[in-house]
Short mmCIF file of C-alpha atoms in Angstrom, two decimals:
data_model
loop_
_atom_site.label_atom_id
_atom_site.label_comp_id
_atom_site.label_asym_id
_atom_site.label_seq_id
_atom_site.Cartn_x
_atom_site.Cartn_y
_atom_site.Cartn_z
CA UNK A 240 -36.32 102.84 81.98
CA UNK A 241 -38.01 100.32 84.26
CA UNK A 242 -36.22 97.20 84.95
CA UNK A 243 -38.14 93.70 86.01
CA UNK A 244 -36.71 91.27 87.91
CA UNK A 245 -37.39 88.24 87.61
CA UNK A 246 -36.68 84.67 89.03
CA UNK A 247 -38.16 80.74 87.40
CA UNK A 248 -37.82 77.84 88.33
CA UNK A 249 -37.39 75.74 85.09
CA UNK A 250 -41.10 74.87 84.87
CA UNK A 251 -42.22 78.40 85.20
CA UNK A 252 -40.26 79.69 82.24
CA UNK A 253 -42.57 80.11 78.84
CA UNK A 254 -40.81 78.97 75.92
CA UNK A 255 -40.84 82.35 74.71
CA UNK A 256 -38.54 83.06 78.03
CA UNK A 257 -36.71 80.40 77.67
CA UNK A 258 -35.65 80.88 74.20
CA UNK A 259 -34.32 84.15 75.12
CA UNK A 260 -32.53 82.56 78.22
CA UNK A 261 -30.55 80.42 75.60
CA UNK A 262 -30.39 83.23 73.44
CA UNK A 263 -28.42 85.76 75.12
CA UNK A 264 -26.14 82.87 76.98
CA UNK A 265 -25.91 81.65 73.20
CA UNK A 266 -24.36 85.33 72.05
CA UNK A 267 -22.30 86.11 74.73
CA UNK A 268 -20.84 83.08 76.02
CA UNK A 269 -20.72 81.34 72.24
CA UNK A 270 -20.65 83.79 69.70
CA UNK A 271 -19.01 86.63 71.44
CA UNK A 272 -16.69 85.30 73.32
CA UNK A 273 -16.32 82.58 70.71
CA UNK A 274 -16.35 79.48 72.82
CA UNK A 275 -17.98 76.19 71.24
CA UNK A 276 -19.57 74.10 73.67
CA UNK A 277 -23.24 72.84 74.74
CA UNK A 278 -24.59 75.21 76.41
CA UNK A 279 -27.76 72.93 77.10
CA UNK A 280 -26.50 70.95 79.96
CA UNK A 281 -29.25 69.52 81.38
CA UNK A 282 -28.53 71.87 84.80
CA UNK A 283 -31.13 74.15 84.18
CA UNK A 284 -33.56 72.10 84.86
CA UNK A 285 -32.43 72.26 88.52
CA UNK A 286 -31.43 75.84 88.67
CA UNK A 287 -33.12 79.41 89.25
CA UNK A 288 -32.94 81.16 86.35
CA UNK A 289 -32.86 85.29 87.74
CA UNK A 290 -32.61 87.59 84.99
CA UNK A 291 -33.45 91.14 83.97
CA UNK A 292 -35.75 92.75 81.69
CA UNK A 293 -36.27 96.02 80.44
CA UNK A 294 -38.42 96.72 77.78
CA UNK A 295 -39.26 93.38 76.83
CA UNK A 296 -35.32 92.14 76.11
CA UNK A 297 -33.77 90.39 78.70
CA UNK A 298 -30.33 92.30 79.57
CA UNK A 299 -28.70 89.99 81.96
CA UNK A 300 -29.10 86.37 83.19
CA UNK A 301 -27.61 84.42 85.71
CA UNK A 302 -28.20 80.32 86.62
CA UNK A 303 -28.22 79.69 90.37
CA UNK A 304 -27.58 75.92 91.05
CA UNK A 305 -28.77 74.18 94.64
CA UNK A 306 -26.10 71.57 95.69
CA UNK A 307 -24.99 68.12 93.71
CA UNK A 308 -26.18 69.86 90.63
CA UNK A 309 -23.03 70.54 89.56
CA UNK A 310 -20.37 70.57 91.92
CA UNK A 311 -21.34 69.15 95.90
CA UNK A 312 -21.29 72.82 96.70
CA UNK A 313 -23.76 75.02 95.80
CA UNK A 314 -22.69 77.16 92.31
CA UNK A 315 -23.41 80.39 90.50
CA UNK A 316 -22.79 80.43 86.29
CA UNK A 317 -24.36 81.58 83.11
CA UNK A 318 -23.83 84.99 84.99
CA UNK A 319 -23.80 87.57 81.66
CA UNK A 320 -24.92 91.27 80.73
CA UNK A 321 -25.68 91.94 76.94
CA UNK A 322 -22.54 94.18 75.44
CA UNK A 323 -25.11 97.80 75.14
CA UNK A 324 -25.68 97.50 79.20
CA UNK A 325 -22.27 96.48 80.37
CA UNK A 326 -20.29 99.27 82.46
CA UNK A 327 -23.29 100.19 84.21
CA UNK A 328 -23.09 97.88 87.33
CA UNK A 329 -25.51 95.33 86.05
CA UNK A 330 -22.66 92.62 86.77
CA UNK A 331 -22.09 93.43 90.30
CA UNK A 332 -25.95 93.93 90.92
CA UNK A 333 -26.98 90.87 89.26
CA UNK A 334 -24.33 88.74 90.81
CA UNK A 335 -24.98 90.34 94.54
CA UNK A 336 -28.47 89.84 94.67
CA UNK A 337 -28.01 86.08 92.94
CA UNK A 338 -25.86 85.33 96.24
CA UNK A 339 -29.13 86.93 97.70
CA UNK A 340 -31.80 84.64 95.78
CA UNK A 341 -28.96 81.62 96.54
CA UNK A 342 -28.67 82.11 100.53
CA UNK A 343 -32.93 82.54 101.19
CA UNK A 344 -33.92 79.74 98.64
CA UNK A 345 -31.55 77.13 99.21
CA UNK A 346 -29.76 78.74 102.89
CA UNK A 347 -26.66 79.72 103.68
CA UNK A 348 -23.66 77.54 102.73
CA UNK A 349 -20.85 77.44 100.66
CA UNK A 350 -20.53 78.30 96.70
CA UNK A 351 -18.27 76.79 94.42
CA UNK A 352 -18.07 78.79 90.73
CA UNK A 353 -16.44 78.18 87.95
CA UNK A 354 -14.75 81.89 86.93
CA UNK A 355 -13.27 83.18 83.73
CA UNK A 356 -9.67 84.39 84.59
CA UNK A 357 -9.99 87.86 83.97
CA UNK A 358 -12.82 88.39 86.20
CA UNK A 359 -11.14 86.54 89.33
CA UNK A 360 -10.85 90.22 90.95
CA UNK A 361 -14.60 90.95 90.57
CA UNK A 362 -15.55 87.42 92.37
CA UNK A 363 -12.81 87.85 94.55
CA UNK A 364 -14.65 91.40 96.01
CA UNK A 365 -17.65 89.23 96.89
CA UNK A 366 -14.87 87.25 99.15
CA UNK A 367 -14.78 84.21 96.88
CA UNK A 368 -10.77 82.83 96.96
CA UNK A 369 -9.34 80.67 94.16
CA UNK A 370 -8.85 76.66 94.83
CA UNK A 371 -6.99 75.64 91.54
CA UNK A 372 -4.52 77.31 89.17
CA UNK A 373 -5.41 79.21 85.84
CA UNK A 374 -6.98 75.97 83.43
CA UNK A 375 -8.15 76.53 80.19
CA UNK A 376 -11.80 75.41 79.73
CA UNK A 377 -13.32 75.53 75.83
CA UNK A 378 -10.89 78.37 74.58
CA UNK A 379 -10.76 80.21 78.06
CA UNK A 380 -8.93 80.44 81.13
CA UNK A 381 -10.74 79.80 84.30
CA UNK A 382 -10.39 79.38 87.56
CA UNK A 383 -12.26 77.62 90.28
CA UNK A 384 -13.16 79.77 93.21
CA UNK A 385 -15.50 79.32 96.41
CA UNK A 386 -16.91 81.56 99.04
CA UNK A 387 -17.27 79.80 102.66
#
C-alpha cells in the first residue's frame, strides 16, 4: 500500500487534518491507554506535525517542538502508531526520520522528551539517556530523557 508522508506547520493543516491529528492522539494516548488529560495544549501551534497516511487514515503522528516551546531544549512527543500497524517498524521509522525533520528545520542541538517508562529502551537505541527517575505523569510512568 502506498504510504504519504507528510509534514504542517500548524497553519497548513485543514481542519479535516487536524481533526484526525487530535483524533488518533485522542484514541491512543486517552482512550487506549486510558490517560485523562488535555491533550490540546496550545504547543501545536508551534510544532511540526509529521505524520503518515495510507489510504486516506492517518496511521502514525508525531509533534516535533523547536526550543522554549516546551522545555528550553528542543522536544519530540505525541509520537503514536494506530494499534492495526504497530509491530511493523512504523515507531522506529517515524521517530528516526522526526529526529531527521527536527535536526534540518530547526539544526542540530539537543532534545529533551518526555518518555513513557516502558519504552525507555527504544529511545535509549536512538542514544537518548535518562535525567530523572521513573515519575508518574496522568496514570503513567515516565521518564525524562535527552539526546546531546
Amino acid at each position: 500500500m502506498l504510504m504519504i508522508k507528510e509534514v504542517y506547520r500548524f497553519s497548513e493543516l485543514s481542519a479535516a487534518k487536524l481533526y484526525e491529528i487530535l483524533r488518533i492522539r485522542n484514541e491512543i494516548f486517552v482512550v487506549e491507554q486510558q490517560s485523562v488529560y488535555n491533550d490540546t495544549d496550545g504547543h501545536d501551534l508551534k510544532a511540526l506535525h509529521y505524520t503518515y497516511w495510507q489510504e486516506g487514515e492517518l496511521i502514525a503522528y508525531s509533534r516535533i517542538l523547536p526550543r522554549y516551546t516546551v522545555y528550553p531544549l528542543a522536544s519530540i512527543g505525541r509520537v503514536c502508531v494506530r494499534k492495526p500497524h504497530r509491530g511493523q517498524g512504523f515507531g522506529r521509522t517515524l521517530f528516526s526520520e522526526s529526529l531527521e525533520i527536527l535536526e534540518s528545520t530547526f539544526g542540530k542541538q539537543p532534545i529533551k522528551i518526555q518518555a513513557q517508562l516502558y519504552l525507555k529502551t527504544f529511545y535509549e537505541s536512538f542514544g537518548f539517556r535518562s535525567i530523572t527517575d521513573a515519575y508518574d505523569d496522568c496514570g503513567i510512568l515516565h521518564v525524562d530523557m535527552v539526546k546531546d
